[in-house]
């Protein structure tokens, strides 16, 4: 998709400030002529997250087309139509979409960018290239577009207020952790909020992700986990990686590999990260441990790879809104107790910053691999001091008062 112009940037910033989640898509000249648009990876991820549609489960052919009620929103009116979501028999079944009757309301022009907003079982479409969203919202005249923004924004604010109130009510006095372990506080917080342990990649509490840690801890914060994309990787599994780079820890009988990979310098196994924006990939590589004259390290082998857009999707899906909870701890009679002291409330991470922080070593990847037991984990973590660079929109709640 092309870069936003100033007009579009103002519209996007306004929607973000109002906590309206959306996906964007550009109308190419060919797409406008043929009434066909590619459902890009961000659009597919947004539809799946919002429960609108899952292209991965859709079969090819017109008989499997999905049609969703849709409103086209202009500055003063709304037009009821349908959006078709489908995978054609040809072109390998690449996901497609089209908003019907857009030409009837003179809604689109070639190369326009529009926003897709899923809300209450309906899809709303706004042309970011022509509709002045801030002006519509600030007008004294009530319009369908203004009503939608108010409704979505109020719902998001209410959820954050509700979660904050629950934490203040239940977790500002000393309470025991469920287990004496690194995950003890996080597990107890989820239990207190009625959140069941599960492997879901979606946020924890009504769209808000929860991250808890001990306030004196200097450990990195986990952003998300994501396995490499083995089809584009040199090694084809965690077991292959352990076989080549693993070691036998003291007291073990089999190989494991518990290491951190950074773009700054290779770890003792010679493993590190390379950000490849020109091809849209993050790579785990093997490097020589002796630095070159310019301070960099020579790559000697490929290990695994991720598509950056997939990592961006995970980041946006997991952290559209996050409570980073600091907890004070103490140990009494061998049992750990904690109470929540501060919350950093972040919203809308910037994917381009994610790539920069990877390159700077502020975001790293932990390999937790074991040849025998399986259950391999690839954890993307961020240093606490770098969170404000990834999440520029934040509020801090002091729970000590």
Tab-separated table of C-alpha atoms in Angstrom:
chain	number	residue	atom	x	y	z
A	1	UNK	CA	0.000	0.000	0.000
A	2	UNK	CA	1.260	3.492	-0.806
A	3	UNK	CA	2.219	5.905	2.027
A	4	UNK	CA	-0.522	8.093	3.501
A	5	UNK	CA	-0.718	11.706	2.343
A	6	UNK	CA	-1.231	14.494	4.906
A	7	UNK	CA	-5.035	14.400	4.639
A	8	UNK	CA	-5.139	10.625	5.158
A	9	UNK	CA	-2.605	10.788	7.987
A	10	UNK	CA	-4.828	13.225	9.869
A	11	UNK	CA	-7.798	10.896	9.439
A	12	UNK	CA	-5.836	7.863	10.620
A	13	UNK	CA	-4.429	9.712	13.624
A	14	UNK	CA	-7.912	10.889	14.599
A	15	UNK	CA	-9.372	7.360	14.479
A	16	UNK	CA	-6.428	6.024	16.490
A	17	UNK	CA	-6.815	8.758	19.096
A	18	UNK	CA	-10.491	7.817	19.439
A	19	UNK	CA	-9.495	4.137	19.913
A	20	UNK	CA	-11.264	3.048	16.733
A	21	UNK	CA	-9.643	-0.130	15.420
A	22	UNK	CA	-9.654	-0.573	11.657
A	23	UNK	CA	-7.895	-2.084	8.659
A	24	UNK	CA	-6.912	-0.142	5.563
A	25	UNK	CA	-6.843	-1.094	1.906
A	26	UNK	CA	-5.856	0.730	-1.273
A	27	UNK	CA	-8.056	0.644	-4.363
A	28	UNK	CA	-5.742	0.019	-7.294
A	29	UNK	CA	-6.785	1.114	-10.818
A	30	UNK	CA	-7.012	-2.535	-11.868
A	31	UNK	CA	-9.042	-3.437	-8.799
A	32	UNK	CA	-11.460	-0.558	-9.407
A	33	UNK	CA	-11.904	-1.538	-13.041
A	34	UNK	CA	-12.506	-5.227	-12.309
A	35	UNK	CA	-14.364	-4.789	-8.982
A	36	UNK	CA	-11.764	-6.965	-7.264
A	37	UNK	CA	-9.523	-6.107	-4.306
A	38	UNK	CA	-6.879	-8.289	-2.699
A	39	UNK	CA	-7.673	-9.028	0.940
A	40	UNK	CA	-4.202	-8.179	2.210
A	41	UNK	CA	-2.597	-9.855	5.228
A	42	UNK	CA	-3.478	-6.974	7.621
A	43	UNK	CA	-7.097	-7.022	6.427
A	44	UNK	CA	-7.309	-10.799	6.854
A	45	UNK	CA	-5.807	-10.568	10.340
A	46	UNK	CA	-8.258	-7.812	11.319
A	47	UNK	CA	-11.284	-9.742	10.037
A	48	UNK	CA	-10.159	-12.865	11.883
A	49	UNK	CA	-9.504	-11.001	15.135
A	50	UNK	CA	-12.913	-9.300	15.008
A	51	UNK	CA	-14.756	-12.518	14.176
A	52	UNK	CA	-15.857	-11.176	10.797
A	53	UNK	CA	-14.353	-13.841	8.568
A	54	UNK	CA	-11.524	-16.380	8.450
A	55	UNK	CA	-10.134	-16.742	4.938
A	56	UNK	CA	-7.998	-19.686	6.062
A	57	UNK	CA	-11.156	-21.750	6.523
A	58	UNK	CA	-12.847	-20.629	3.312
A	59	UNK	CA	-12.981	-22.940	0.309
A	60	UNK	CA	-12.465	-21.726	-3.241
A	61	UNK	CA	-15.302	-20.971	-5.647
A	62	UNK	CA	-18.385	-18.720	-5.836
A	63	UNK	CA	-20.532	-21.186	-3.894
A	64	UNK	CA	-18.375	-20.494	-0.803
A	65	UNK	CA	-18.579	-16.699	-1.018
A	66	UNK	CA	-19.383	-14.868	2.239
A	67	UNK	CA	-21.544	-11.731	2.083
A	68	UNK	CA	-21.627	-9.213	4.968
A	69	UNK	CA	-24.005	-6.300	5.534
A	70	UNK	CA	-22.049	-3.092	5.093
A	71	UNK	CA	-22.544	0.646	5.468
A	72	UNK	CA	-20.608	3.079	3.295
A	73	UNK	CA	-20.170	6.210	5.400
A	74	UNK	CA	-19.709	9.608	3.775
A	75	UNK	CA	-19.497	12.922	5.603
A	76	UNK	CA	-23.247	13.258	5.957
A	77	UNK	CA	-24.912	9.980	5.020
A	78	UNK	CA	-24.692	6.207	5.152
A	79	UNK	CA	-25.495	3.815	2.326
A	80	UNK	CA	-26.467	0.184	3.014
A	81	UNK	CA	-24.767	-2.359	0.784
A	82	UNK	CA	-22.969	-5.722	0.892
A	83	UNK	CA	-19.317	-6.752	0.982
A	84	UNK	CA	-18.306	-9.966	-0.760
A	85	UNK	CA	-15.497	-12.049	0.752
A	86	UNK	CA	-14.304	-14.920	-1.384
A	87	UNK	CA	-11.489	-17.021	-2.783
A	88	UNK	CA	-11.635	-17.583	-6.560
A	89	UNK	CA	-10.950	-20.929	-8.186
A	90	UNK	CA	-8.099	-19.370	-10.172
A	91	UNK	CA	-5.037	-17.462	-8.894
A	92	UNK	CA	-4.422	-20.120	-6.224
A	93	UNK	CA	-7.521	-18.944	-4.394
A	94	UNK	CA	-5.937	-15.663	-3.264
A	95	UNK	CA	-8.339	-13.957	-0.803
A	96	UNK	CA	-10.512	-11.236	-2.365
A	97	UNK	CA	-13.100	-8.700	-1.309
A	98	UNK	CA	-15.355	-6.110	-2.915
A	99	UNK	CA	-17.743	-3.548	-1.483
A	100	UNK	CA	-20.818	-3.492	-3.731
A	101	UNK	CA	-22.389	-0.299	-5.102
A	102	UNK	CA	-19.416	1.905	-4.274
A	103	UNK	CA	-19.694	3.548	-7.666
A	104	UNK	CA	-23.361	4.401	-7.046
A	105	UNK	CA	-22.379	6.868	-4.324
A	106	UNK	CA	-19.243	8.108	-6.127
A	107	UNK	CA	-17.303	6.743	-3.197
A	108	UNK	CA	-14.049	5.541	-4.733
A	109	UNK	CA	-11.368	6.717	-7.097
A	110	UNK	CA	-8.277	4.869	-8.243
A	111	UNK	CA	-5.558	4.768	-5.562
A	112	UNK	CA	-7.887	5.918	-2.772
A	113	UNK	CA	-7.357	4.304	0.629
A	114	UNK	CA	-10.342	3.366	2.739
A	115	UNK	CA	-10.803	2.110	6.277
A	116	UNK	CA	-12.744	-1.026	7.174
A	117	UNK	CA	-14.340	-0.956	10.636
A	118	UNK	CA	-16.050	-4.040	12.090
A	119	UNK	CA	-18.580	-3.250	14.800
A	120	UNK	CA	-21.629	-5.083	16.196
A	121	UNK	CA	-21.758	-7.606	13.373
A	122	UNK	CA	-21.619	-4.998	10.623
A	123	UNK	CA	-18.869	-3.648	8.398
A	124	UNK	CA	-18.390	0.087	7.923
A	125	UNK	CA	-16.368	1.584	5.065
A	126	UNK	CA	-14.904	5.108	5.094
A	127	UNK	CA	-12.840	6.686	2.319
A	128	UNK	CA	-9.796	8.094	4.129
A	129	UNK	CA	-8.756	9.971	0.983
A	130	UNK	CA	-11.902	12.111	0.696
A	131	UNK	CA	-13.868	12.131	3.979
A	132	UNK	CA	-12.701	14.721	6.509
A	133	UNK	CA	-13.280	12.659	9.657
A	134	UNK	CA	-12.131	15.241	12.264
A	135	UNK	CA	-14.399	17.893	10.728
A	136	UNK	CA	-17.392	15.531	10.743
A	137	UNK	CA	-16.803	14.581	14.374
A	138	UNK	CA	-16.309	18.145	15.581
A	139	UNK	CA	-19.426	19.419	13.808
A	140	UNK	CA	-22.539	20.154	15.856
A	141	UNK	CA	-24.551	18.100	13.353
A	142	UNK	CA	-25.140	14.459	14.243
A	143	UNK	CA	-24.212	12.070	11.438
A	144	UNK	CA	-23.916	8.267	11.142
A	145	UNK	CA	-20.106	8.575	10.994
A	146	UNK	CA	-19.974	10.693	14.143
A	147	UNK	CA	-22.344	8.299	15.926
A	148	UNK	CA	-20.165	5.299	15.007
A	149	UNK	CA	-16.973	6.889	16.328
A	150	UNK	CA	-18.677	7.887	19.582
A	151	UNK	CA	-20.131	4.407	20.065
A	152	UNK	CA	-16.854	2.571	19.393
A	153	UNK	CA	-14.779	5.005	21.475
A	154	UNK	CA	-17.149	4.818	24.428
A	155	UNK	CA	-17.111	1.014	24.378
A	156	UNK	CA	-13.295	0.943	24.418
A	157	UNK	CA	-13.060	3.482	27.242
A	158	UNK	CA	-15.624	1.576	29.292
A	159	UNK	CA	-13.638	-1.670	29.042
A	160	UNK	CA	-10.426	0.013	30.199
A	161	UNK	CA	-12.219	1.686	33.107
A	162	UNK	CA	-13.849	-1.609	34.064
A	163	UNK	CA	-10.526	-3.465	34.104
A	164	UNK	CA	-8.791	-0.723	36.080
A	165	UNK	CA	-11.580	-0.762	38.672
A	166	UNK	CA	-11.311	-4.555	39.054
A	167	UNK	CA	-7.561	-4.410	39.622
A	168	UNK	CA	-7.914	-1.598	42.165
A	169	UNK	CA	-10.625	-3.512	44.018
A	170	UNK	CA	-8.999	-6.947	44.053
A	171	UNK	CA	-5.230	-6.569	43.785
A	172	UNK	CA	-3.938	-3.588	45.748
A	173	UNK	CA	-3.780	-5.528	49.031
A	174	UNK	CA	-1.256	-8.293	49.702
A	175	UNK	CA	-2.235	-11.675	48.285
A	176	UNK	CA	-0.362	-14.945	47.716
A	177	UNK	CA	0.763	-15.985	44.254
A	178	UNK	CA	-0.568	-19.284	42.960
A	179	UNK	CA	2.925	-20.631	42.415
A	180	UNK	CA	6.440	-19.523	43.337
A	181	UNK	CA	7.717	-18.996	39.798
A	182	UNK	CA	8.382	-16.303	37.202
A	183	UNK	CA	4.788	-16.672	35.983
A	184	UNK	CA	3.247	-16.711	39.466
A	185	UNK	CA	1.976	-13.114	39.469
A	186	UNK	CA	0.609	-13.239	35.944
A	187	UNK	CA	-1.254	-16.468	36.592
A	188	UNK	CA	-2.737	-15.128	39.826
A	189	UNK	CA	-3.842	-11.874	38.159
A	190	UNK	CA	-5.630	-13.825	35.435
A	191	UNK	CA	-7.300	-16.068	38.002
A	192	UNK	CA	-8.523	-13.044	39.972
A	193	UNK	CA	-10.050	-11.645	36.783
A	194	UNK	CA	-11.686	-14.933	35.807
A	195	UNK	CA	-9.414	-15.530	32.820
A	196	UNK	CA	-8.756	-19.193	32.104
A	197	UNK	CA	-5.283	-20.356	31.073
A	198	UNK	CA	-5.277	-21.085	27.350
A	199	UNK	CA	-2.886	-20.936	24.382
A	200	UNK	CA	-4.919	-18.246	22.595
A	201	UNK	CA	-2.977	-15.600	20.692
A	202	UNK	CA	-5.692	-12.999	21.283
A	203	UNK	CA	-5.640	-10.442	24.146
A	204	UNK	CA	-6.646	-11.534	27.664
A	205	UNK	CA	-9.503	-9.327	28.919
A	206	UNK	CA	-12.140	-8.147	26.406
A	207	UNK	CA	-9.486	-7.099	23.930
A	208	UNK	CA	-6.956	-5.823	26.502
A	209	UNK	CA	-3.700	-7.733	26.943
A	210	UNK	CA	-2.303	-8.150	30.482
A	211	UNK	CA	1.417	-8.239	31.259
A	212	UNK	CA	2.469	-8.531	34.912
A	213	UNK	CA	5.957	-8.417	36.414
A	214	UNK	CA	7.749	-7.686	39.685
A	215	UNK	CA	8.558	-3.984	39.951
A	216	UNK	CA	12.170	-4.591	41.042
A	217	UNK	CA	12.775	-6.978	38.183
A	218	UNK	CA	14.847	-5.771	35.282
A	219	UNK	CA	13.761	-8.626	33.039
A	220	UNK	CA	12.487	-8.005	29.551
A	221	UNK	CA	8.743	-8.057	28.896
A	222	UNK	CA	7.308	-10.674	26.561
A	223	UNK	CA	5.459	-9.135	23.617
A	224	UNK	CA	4.294	-12.369	21.986
A	225	UNK	CA	5.462	-15.792	20.843
A	226	UNK	CA	5.744	-16.753	17.197
A	227	UNK	CA	7.360	-19.786	15.605
A	228	UNK	CA	9.533	-19.285	12.512
A	229	UNK	CA	7.952	-19.818	9.111
A	230	UNK	CA	9.575	-23.114	8.292
A	231	UNK	CA	8.833	-22.987	4.557
A	232	UNK	CA	11.218	-20.026	4.199
A	233	UNK	CA	13.700	-21.263	6.836
A	234	UNK	CA	16.960	-23.133	6.222
A	235	UNK	CA	16.339	-25.465	9.162
A	236	UNK	CA	12.840	-26.929	9.158
A	237	UNK	CA	12.016	-27.438	12.840
A	238	UNK	CA	13.023	-26.661	16.404
A	239	UNK	CA	14.481	-30.138	16.620
A	240	UNK	CA	16.779	-29.389	13.684
A	241	UNK	CA	17.953	-26.217	15.440
A	242	UNK	CA	18.636	-28.068	18.694
A	243	UNK	CA	20.480	-30.854	16.856
A	244	UNK	CA	22.843	-28.321	15.297
A	245	UNK	CA	23.251	-25.704	18.033
A	246	UNK	CA	21.999	-27.301	21.254
A	247	UNK	CA	23.932	-28.356	24.330
A	248	UNK	CA	23.365	-30.727	27.256
A	249	UNK	CA	22.750	-28.674	30.442
A	250	UNK	CA	24.131	-29.859	33.765
A	251	UNK	CA	21.896	-32.601	35.137
A	252	UNK	CA	20.240	-33.317	31.774
A	253	UNK	CA	20.699	-36.247	29.436
A	254	UNK	CA	19.487	-34.634	26.233
A	255	UNK	CA	20.132	-31.491	24.241
A	256	UNK	CA	18.337	-28.207	24.854
A	257	UNK	CA	18.744	-24.667	23.595
A	258	UNK	CA	17.698	-21.858	25.935
A	259	UNK	CA	19.290	-18.729	24.459
A	260	UNK	CA	18.588	-15.105	23.573
A	261	UNK	CA	19.133	-13.837	20.039
A	262	UNK	CA	19.880	-10.165	19.396
A	263	UNK	CA	20.817	-8.067	16.377
A	264	UNK	CA	23.590	-6.390	18.418
A	265	UNK	CA	25.991	-9.308	18.590
A	266	UNK	CA	25.877	-13.116	18.369
A	267	UNK	CA	25.392	-15.195	21.502
A	268	UNK	CA	27.922	-17.876	22.593
A	269	UNK	CA	26.383	-20.335	20.116
A	270	UNK	CA	27.041	-17.815	17.337
A	271	UNK	CA	23.315	-17.130	16.845
A	272	UNK	CA	21.938	-13.666	16.211
A	273	UNK	CA	19.294	-11.720	14.312
A	274	UNK	CA	19.337	-9.913	10.970
A	275	UNK	CA	16.583	-7.514	9.921
A	276	UNK	CA	16.066	-7.605	6.153
A	277	UNK	CA	13.542	-4.834	5.317
A	278	UNK	CA	14.302	-5.026	1.596
A	279	UNK	CA	12.770	-8.502	1.465
A	280	UNK	CA	10.465	-8.086	4.470
A	281	UNK	CA	12.082	-10.693	6.695
A	282	UNK	CA	13.645	-11.215	10.089
A	283	UNK	CA	16.310	-13.918	10.034
A	284	UNK	CA	18.033	-15.959	12.716
A	285	UNK	CA	21.564	-16.547	11.480
A	286	UNK	CA	24.835	-18.079	12.600
A	287	UNK	CA	27.709	-15.588	12.808
A	288	UNK	CA	31.430	-15.736	13.370
A	289	UNK	CA	32.239	-14.810	16.965
A	290	UNK	CA	35.198	-12.652	15.899
A	291	UNK	CA	34.100	-9.115	14.954
A	292	UNK	CA	35.217	-7.568	11.672
A	293	UNK	CA	37.188	-4.314	11.548
A	294	UNK	CA	33.977	-2.274	11.455
A	295	UNK	CA	32.599	-4.013	14.558
A	296	UNK	CA	30.050	-6.138	12.698
A	297	UNK	CA	30.021	-9.940	12.558
A	298	UNK	CA	30.299	-12.101	9.459
A	299	UNK	CA	27.298	-14.303	8.708
A	300	UNK	CA	28.287	-17.932	8.202
A	301	UNK	CA	24.922	-19.680	8.011
A	302	UNK	CA	21.139	-19.381	7.899
A	303	UNK	CA	18.927	-20.840	10.619
A	304	UNK	CA	15.297	-19.666	10.541
A	305	UNK	CA	13.155	-16.797	9.263
A	306	UNK	CA	9.944	-14.856	9.828
A	307	UNK	CA	8.057	-12.553	7.474
A	308	UNK	CA	8.018	-9.110	9.104
A	309	UNK	CA	4.392	-8.520	8.128
A	310	UNK	CA	3.399	-11.626	10.090
A	311	UNK	CA	5.225	-10.285	13.154
A	312	UNK	CA	3.510	-6.910	12.688
A	313	UNK	CA	0.134	-8.670	12.609
A	314	UNK	CA	0.938	-10.509	15.851
A	315	UNK	CA	2.021	-7.271	17.507
A	316	UNK	CA	-1.101	-5.371	16.439
A	317	UNK	CA	-3.439	-8.235	17.325
A	318	UNK	CA	-1.898	-8.871	20.738
A	319	UNK	CA	-1.215	-5.305	21.824
A	320	UNK	CA	-3.827	-2.951	20.415
A	321	UNK	CA	-4.384	-2.157	24.083
A	322	UNK	CA	-2.279	-3.441	26.989
A	323	UNK	CA	-2.088	-3.130	30.781
A	324	UNK	CA	1.552	-3.510	31.918
A	325	UNK	CA	1.155	-4.243	35.636
A	326	UNK	CA	3.958	-3.603	38.147
A	327	UNK	CA	3.736	-5.576	41.387
A	328	UNK	CA	5.496	-5.201	44.728
A	329	UNK	CA	6.453	-8.569	46.254
A	330	UNK	CA	7.551	-10.099	49.535
A	331	UNK	CA	8.173	-13.619	50.801
A	332	UNK	CA	6.711	-14.859	54.077
A	333	UNK	CA	7.236	-18.409	55.393
A	334	UNK	CA	8.412	-19.558	51.979
A	335	UNK	CA	5.420	-18.156	50.152
A	336	UNK	CA	5.445	-15.166	47.804
A	337	UNK	CA	2.902	-12.354	48.195
A	338	UNK	CA	2.271	-9.428	45.862
A	339	UNK	CA	0.180	-6.321	45.373
A	340	UNK	CA	-0.244	-4.210	42.232
A	341	UNK	CA	1.390	-0.789	42.483
A	342	UNK	CA	1.344	0.761	39.019
A	343	UNK	CA	-0.121	0.175	35.565
A	344	UNK	CA	1.183	1.442	32.244
A	345	UNK	CA	-1.760	1.521	29.828
A	346	UNK	CA	-0.544	1.447	26.208
A	347	UNK	CA	-2.350	1.497	22.869
A	348	UNK	CA	-1.646	1.114	19.167
A	349	UNK	CA	1.992	0.033	18.758
A	350	UNK	CA	3.883	1.288	15.704
A	351	UNK	CA	5.004	-1.680	13.535
A	352	UNK	CA	7.834	0.265	11.874
A	353	UNK	CA	9.264	0.983	15.336
A	354	UNK	CA	9.219	-2.745	16.058
A	355	UNK	CA	11.690	-3.282	13.201
A	356	UNK	CA	13.920	-0.453	14.414
A	357	UNK	CA	13.944	-1.793	17.990
A	358	UNK	CA	14.842	-5.245	16.688
A	359	UNK	CA	17.763	-3.734	14.805
A	360	UNK	CA	18.891	-1.839	17.920
A	361	UNK	CA	18.722	-4.914	20.158
A	362	UNK	CA	15.889	-3.453	22.234
A	363	UNK	CA	13.617	-6.277	21.038
A	364	UNK	CA	15.146	-9.751	21.186
A	365	UNK	CA	14.038	-13.346	20.620
A	366	UNK	CA	14.377	-16.149	23.166
A	367	UNK	CA	14.685	-19.702	21.874
A	368	UNK	CA	13.360	-22.185	24.459
A	369	UNK	CA	13.883	-25.467	22.660
A	370	UNK	CA	14.215	-29.032	23.872
A	371	UNK	CA	14.960	-31.987	21.617
A	372	UNK	CA	13.062	-34.532	23.705
A	373	UNK	CA	10.000	-32.837	25.201
A	374	UNK	CA	8.883	-30.579	22.345
A	375	UNK	CA	6.716	-27.574	23.168
A	376	UNK	CA	9.269	-25.226	21.631
A	377	UNK	CA	8.798	-21.504	22.278
A	378	UNK	CA	10.093	-18.482	20.376
A	379	UNK	CA	9.449	-15.415	22.568
A	380	UNK	CA	9.783	-11.855	21.289
A	381	UNK	CA	10.718	-9.636	24.237
A	382	UNK	CA	11.226	-5.915	24.736
A	383	UNK	CA	13.317	-4.060	27.290
A	384	UNK	CA	11.115	-2.091	29.680
A	385	UNK	CA	12.843	1.204	28.865
A	386	UNK	CA	12.005	0.782	25.170
A	387	UNK	CA	8.246	0.332	25.584
A	388	UNK	CA	7.552	4.037	25.162
A	389	UNK	CA	9.239	3.911	21.747
A	390	UNK	CA	6.961	1.116	20.549
A	391	UNK	CA	3.816	2.353	22.310
A	392	UNK	CA	3.683	6.160	22.070
A	393	UNK	CA	0.123	6.352	23.415
A	394	UNK	CA	0.136	5.567	27.130
A	395	UNK	CA	-1.268	6.485	30.528
A	396	UNK	CA	0.178	5.610	33.922
A	397	UNK	CA	-2.046	4.705	36.883
A	398	UNK	CA	-0.509	4.888	40.357
A	399	UNK	CA	-2.216	2.355	42.613
A	400	UNK	CA	-0.307	3.247	45.791
A	401	UNK	CA	-2.623	6.141	46.598
